[in-house]
Amino acid sequence: MAIVHRERALEAPGEVALRDDRVELSWRDVDRTVNRIANALRDSGSGPERRVAVFARNSAETVLAHAGLIHAGCSPVPASFHLTAPELAYILEDSHATVLFVGPETAAIGAEAARLAGVPLVVGWRCDTGAVTPWTGWLAAASDDDPPSDVPALPFLSYTSGTTGTPKGVNALAGSPVPGTTVDAYVRSMRSLPLAQWPGHLVVGPLHHTGPLAGVRLVACGMPVTVLERFDAESVLAAVDRYRIATSLMVPTHFHRLLSLPDEVRDRYDVGSLKLVTHTGAACPRDVKQAMIDWFGPVLFDSYGGSESGPLCGISSADWLRRPGSVGQVRPPFVRAVAVDADGNELPAGVEGRLAFEERDGRSVAYLNAAQKTSDALVRPGLFTLGDVGYVDDEGFVFITDRETDMIISGGVNIYPAEIENVLVTHPGVADAAVIGVPDADMGESVHALVVPRERTPDVADLVEHCRASLAGYKVPRSIEFRDDLGRSTMGKLTKRVLRAPYWPQR
């Protein structure tokens, strides 16, 4: 293991390093387990691209699996536990993953996906599935000696659904190791993360998202972490109070649910230990953010970015109170934000356009096996866009006013309509379909389908089941509306902004 873990295991071997709803593990436990994972992967082989997928709900083992991959010099491929077997199989094939980690809730689907994709090794914890190699036995056969830490560190490969309906693999620019960086140097660099400045981090979001995966990096660099299996508002407050949590990462939906707790429940718990609560995902409504600052104190930090980029901008509570609505200024490794017009010309401060960003080494976002999508993100060499619309003020603070893309953000999760539309139009009763995001008080947006019937109007429940057979549950439309026409142009294009307008009168 990299020397940071060895130091923690020697300095405080019995101190709690990682806990979930079931277990508490010391630094000695973490040290030995992560060493065994790294050595087992080196012994069994992980393919020339060294990509290993993790398909599991939140648990201590999920964190350990990711940490072991970092220390083995592998590229972790986190996959949403909501995926169906065909969806997961696509990611396994596209990434060329040669090993898959699963948990008890995902073992059956994971084993089927591995069979479809030809992945030779599936390792699972706390599960009894014939096609899955037991975690305990797999680890027991490996050495707990320190693996080499001078091997090259590889980045996480995250998958974000594409507008063409197929997921795209991306290595975030921020937070990924620079090519040639060793595992030891990469792990040590994690100590500079804002969340690593205080011990005691709470993971409340799913560990297949970029934000919550910060918890893995914190354990890797020697910071104690508590993991909740799923978000529950009162359980979050109880954990903060009991374990004196200093940092966490949430999305606006979490804030909604916390604020919905009765006053007598909120008053039971002391949240005074919190030093930094980063929020990401969807834009946070101003009244919600103000209410959270009033409750938690000025500890909120808005982080704006994407799976492709990692955090692009950030803004403290103090700066946000002076500039409500801003997502802040660019953060390293990014050096500049600018709005551009349709031709890529830079616009003056305060003028709305497509937001574009510059990275200090001139790198741009890149999508695995998707040259056209990579090209579309490039405004010009050294300047890229995620497709958001907004402006930059004269002090470099970024304001987002709209999304150029059709993406729906529901509960902080990115959902791309094309994937859902492609499934809907395969139903025999559907002639055409468009999927948009509509307001949802709890989730921010919910998935709404506009359907043109082929002849007779199909049954709504039948359409929902049709989608559920092919899509992860969070992508299935929450509401369906029938229309005679979707207003396609002569070129067959939809104007999603026009379709969304009646549902968002305040925009």
Tab-separated table of C-alpha atoms in Angstrom, residues 272-483:
chain	number	residue	atom	x	y	z
A	272	GLY	CA	-22.073	22.057	15.086
A	273	SER	CA	-19.162	19.783	14.116
A	274	LEU	CA	-19.735	20.444	10.395
A	275	LYS	CA	-16.956	22.448	8.751
A	276	LEU	CA	-17.692	21.921	5.047
A	277	VAL	CA	-20.733	20.576	3.191
A	278	THR	CA	-20.154	20.560	-0.544
A	279	HIS	CA	-23.222	20.397	-2.757
A	280	THR	CA	-23.272	19.460	-6.412
A	281	GLY	CA	-25.583	17.988	-9.053
A	282	ALA	CA	-28.562	20.203	-9.873
A	283	ALA	CA	-28.733	23.933	-9.196
A	284	CYS	CA	-29.835	24.624	-5.627
A	285	PRO	CA	-32.880	26.924	-5.265
A	286	ARG	CA	-31.926	30.136	-3.485
A	287	ASP	CA	-34.484	29.762	-0.690
A	288	VAL	CA	-33.334	26.204	0.014
A	289	LYS	CA	-29.676	27.197	0.168
A	290	GLN	CA	-30.426	30.161	2.408
A	291	ALA	CA	-32.406	27.908	4.766
A	292	MET	CA	-29.517	25.423	4.930
A	293	ILE	CA	-27.006	28.190	5.677
A	294	ASP	CA	-29.307	29.486	8.412
A	295	TRP	CA	-29.358	25.975	9.926
A	296	PHE	CA	-25.873	24.509	9.308
A	297	GLY	CA	-24.040	27.824	9.287
A	298	PRO	CA	-21.868	29.241	6.468
A	299	VAL	CA	-20.316	25.838	5.732
A	300	LEU	CA	-21.969	25.168	2.364
A	301	PHE	CA	-19.774	25.120	-0.735
A	302	ASP	CA	-21.353	24.878	-4.191
A	303	SER	CA	-19.297	22.806	-6.634
A	304	TYR	CA	-20.243	22.993	-10.311
A	305	GLY	CA	-18.930	20.613	-12.951
A	306	GLY	CA	-19.613	17.322	-14.668
A	307	SER	CA	-18.385	13.749	-14.846
A	308	GLU	CA	-16.242	14.793	-17.807
A	309	SER	CA	-14.522	17.669	-16.075
A	310	GLY	CA	-14.764	17.140	-12.349
A	311	PRO	CA	-15.319	20.339	-10.338
A	312	LEU	CA	-15.004	23.384	-12.606
A	313	CYS	CA	-16.167	26.166	-10.292
A	314	GLY	CA	-16.885	26.609	-6.619
A	315	ILE	CA	-18.342	29.217	-4.312
A	316	SER	CA	-18.321	29.551	-0.533
A	317	SER	CA	-21.368	30.480	1.524
A	318	ALA	CA	-19.922	33.947	2.134
A	319	ASP	CA	-19.377	34.652	-1.566
A	320	TRP	CA	-22.766	33.177	-2.475
A	321	LEU	CA	-24.533	35.468	-0.002
A	322	ARG	CA	-22.933	38.388	-1.846
A	323	ARG	CA	-23.717	36.910	-5.289
A	324	PRO	CA	-26.838	34.731	-4.953
A	325	GLY	CA	-27.239	32.397	-7.909
A	326	SER	CA	-23.559	32.173	-8.857
A	327	VAL	CA	-21.724	28.846	-9.003
A	328	GLY	CA	-18.459	30.640	-8.281
A	329	GLN	CA	-15.090	31.080	-9.925
A	330	VAL	CA	-12.991	28.466	-11.692
A	331	ARG	CA	-10.878	26.169	-9.523
A	332	PRO	CA	-7.561	24.450	-10.331
A	333	PRO	CA	-6.699	22.896	-12.699
A	334	PHE	CA	-9.012	25.263	-14.594
A	335	VAL	CA	-7.836	28.809	-15.182
A	336	ARG	CA	-10.605	30.604	-17.062
A	337	ALA	CA	-14.339	30.647	-17.754
A	338	VAL	CA	-15.883	32.599	-20.623
A	339	ALA	CA	-19.204	32.819	-22.478
A	340	VAL	CA	-19.057	32.339	-26.261
A	341	ASP	CA	-21.518	32.892	-29.096
A	342	ALA	CA	-22.656	30.317	-31.673
A	343	ASP	CA	-19.435	30.830	-33.659
A	344	GLY	CA	-17.166	30.427	-30.645
A	345	ASN	CA	-16.390	34.124	-30.279
A	346	GLU	CA	-15.827	35.265	-26.702
A	347	LEU	CA	-18.512	37.550	-25.272
A	348	PRO	CA	-18.041	40.494	-22.887
A	349	ALA	CA	-18.592	40.113	-19.142
A	350	GLY	CA	-22.264	39.874	-18.239
A	351	VAL	CA	-23.417	38.772	-21.714
A	352	GLU	CA	-25.166	35.398	-21.899
A	353	GLY	CA	-23.770	32.659	-24.120
A	354	ARG	CA	-22.470	29.125	-24.101
A	355	LEU	CA	-20.121	28.645	-21.139
A	356	ALA	CA	-16.622	27.434	-21.984
A	357	PHE	CA	-13.613	26.605	-19.831
A	358	GLU	CA	-9.844	26.483	-20.147
A	359	GLU	CA	-7.620	23.985	-18.319
A	360	ARG	CA	-4.098	25.063	-17.349
A	361	ASP	CA	-2.385	22.498	-19.620
A	362	GLY	CA	-4.824	22.997	-22.489
A	363	ARG	CA	-6.556	19.644	-21.958
A	364	SER	CA	-10.172	19.169	-23.032
A	365	VAL	CA	-12.855	16.699	-22.011
A	366	ALA	CA	-12.726	13.390	-23.880
A	367	TYR	CA	-15.266	10.598	-24.256
A	368	LEU	CA	-14.144	6.982	-24.632
A	369	ASN	CA	-14.892	5.542	-28.083
A	370	ALA	CA	-16.912	8.663	-29.021
A	371	ALA	CA	-14.863	10.902	-31.289
A	372	GLN	CA	-17.828	12.997	-32.451
A	373	LYS	CA	-18.997	13.762	-28.919
A	374	THR	CA	-15.448	14.691	-27.964
A	375	SER	CA	-15.230	16.992	-30.980
A	376	ASP	CA	-18.605	18.594	-30.193
A	377	ALA	CA	-17.372	19.577	-26.716
A	378	LEU	CA	-14.404	21.478	-28.142
A	379	VAL	CA	-15.082	25.159	-28.846
A	380	ARG	CA	-11.515	25.472	-30.139
A	381	PRO	CA	-8.191	23.998	-29.020
A	382	GLY	CA	-7.819	24.597	-25.297
A	383	LEU	CA	-11.442	25.662	-24.730
A	384	PHE	CA	-14.281	23.197	-24.054
A	385	THR	CA	-17.938	23.285	-23.025
A	386	LEU	CA	-20.341	21.061	-21.100
A	387	GLY	CA	-23.282	22.625	-22.946
A	388	ASP	CA	-24.548	24.982	-20.258
A	389	VAL	CA	-25.687	28.533	-21.012
A	390	GLY	CA	-24.882	31.508	-18.772
A	391	TYR	CA	-22.565	34.445	-18.273
A	392	VAL	CA	-19.392	35.420	-16.429
A	393	ASP	CA	-19.293	38.686	-14.492
A	394	ASP	CA	-16.380	41.116	-14.437
A	395	GLU	CA	-14.802	39.347	-11.433
A	396	GLY	CA	-14.931	35.900	-13.010
A	397	PHE	CA	-17.996	34.598	-11.155
A	398	VAL	CA	-20.035	32.203	-13.293
A	399	PHE	CA	-23.836	32.268	-13.483
A	400	ILE	CA	-25.801	29.475	-15.208
A	401	THR	CA	-29.093	30.504	-16.809
A	402	ASP	CA	-30.056	27.473	-18.914
A	403	ARG	CA	-28.863	24.162	-20.291
A	404	GLU	CA	-28.096	23.830	-23.963
A	405	THR	CA	-28.275	20.084	-23.627
A	406	ASP	CA	-31.504	18.174	-23.032
A	407	MET	CA	-30.230	16.499	-19.880
A	408	ILE	CA	-32.598	16.044	-16.933
A	409	ILE	CA	-31.150	16.299	-13.420
A	410	SER	CA	-33.353	14.407	-10.965
A	411	GLY	CA	-32.164	14.140	-7.386
A	412	GLY	CA	-28.672	15.074	-8.544
A	413	VAL	CA	-28.615	12.220	-11.087
A	414	ASN	CA	-28.048	13.000	-14.777
A	415	ILE	CA	-30.659	11.452	-17.087
A	416	TYR	CA	-30.462	11.789	-20.860
A	417	PRO	CA	-33.847	11.726	-22.655
A	418	ALA	CA	-32.605	10.090	-25.864
A	419	GLU	CA	-32.058	6.775	-24.104
A	420	ILE	CA	-35.655	6.767	-22.830
A	421	GLU	CA	-37.079	7.981	-26.145
A	422	ASN	CA	-35.277	5.159	-27.966
A	423	VAL	CA	-37.073	2.647	-25.745
A	424	LEU	CA	-40.509	4.304	-25.942
A	425	VAL	CA	-40.617	4.306	-29.749
A	426	THR	CA	-40.079	0.531	-29.816
A	427	HIS	CA	-43.528	0.085	-28.249
A	428	PRO	CA	-46.015	-0.918	-30.977
A	429	GLY	CA	-48.503	1.723	-29.840
A	430	VAL	CA	-46.058	4.662	-30.009
A	431	ALA	CA	-45.510	6.710	-33.177
A	432	ASP	CA	-43.247	9.354	-31.658
A	433	ALA	CA	-41.957	10.369	-28.234
A	434	ALA	CA	-40.098	13.159	-26.486
A	435	VAL	CA	-38.851	13.109	-22.908
A	436	ILE	CA	-38.342	16.260	-20.848
A	437	GLY	CA	-37.742	17.241	-17.246
A	438	VAL	CA	-40.625	18.859	-15.373
A	439	PRO	CA	-40.583	20.518	-11.936
A	440	ASP	CA	-40.530	18.252	-8.903
A	441	ALA	CA	-40.528	19.758	-5.414
A	442	ASP	CA	-38.414	16.943	-3.980
A	443	MET	CA	-36.188	15.778	-6.838
A	444	GLY	CA	-35.777	19.085	-8.676
A	445	GLU	CA	-36.948	17.523	-11.927
A	446	SER	CA	-38.829	14.355	-12.805
A	447	VAL	CA	-38.959	12.432	-16.078
A	448	HIS	CA	-42.030	13.314	-18.174
A	449	ALA	CA	-42.789	11.609	-21.498
A	450	LEU	CA	-44.751	13.228	-24.323
A	451	VAL	CA	-46.120	10.443	-26.526
A	452	VAL	CA	-47.822	10.487	-29.940
A	453	PRO	CA	-49.973	7.324	-30.232
A	454	ARG	CA	-49.721	5.248	-33.394
A	455	GLU	CA	-53.442	4.503	-33.571
A	456	ARG	CA	-55.221	3.813	-30.313
A	457	THR	CA	-53.876	5.463	-27.191
A	458	PRO	CA	-51.724	2.893	-25.356
A	459	ASP	CA	-52.197	2.126	-21.691
A	460	VAL	CA	-49.936	4.232	-19.447
A	461	ALA	CA	-49.117	1.292	-17.175
A	462	ASP	CA	-48.143	-0.766	-20.221
A	463	LEU	CA	-45.760	1.960	-21.407
A	464	VAL	CA	-44.197	2.182	-17.958
A	465	GLU	CA	-43.627	-1.586	-17.848
A	466	HIS	CA	-42.219	-1.470	-21.370
A	467	CYS	CA	-39.639	1.073	-20.202
A	468	ARG	CA	-38.938	-0.761	-16.968
A	469	ALA	CA	-37.964	-3.891	-18.907
A	470	SER	CA	-35.068	-2.079	-20.584
A	471	LEU	CA	-34.157	0.848	-18.348
A	472	ALA	CA	-32.905	1.387	-14.826
A	473	GLY	CA	-35.747	2.425	-12.530
A	474	TYR	CA	-34.667	6.051	-12.156
A	475	LYS	CA	-34.936	6.528	-15.949
A	476	VAL	CA	-38.527	5.265	-16.211
A	477	PRO	CA	-41.014	8.127	-16.849
A	478	ARG	CA	-42.843	9.286	-13.740
A	479	SER	CA	-45.609	10.780	-15.877
A	480	ILE	CA	-46.835	10.329	-19.458
A	481	GLU	CA	-48.836	12.762	-21.564
A	482	PHE	CA	-50.379	12.016	-24.971
A	483	ARG	CA	-50.182	14.500	-27.830
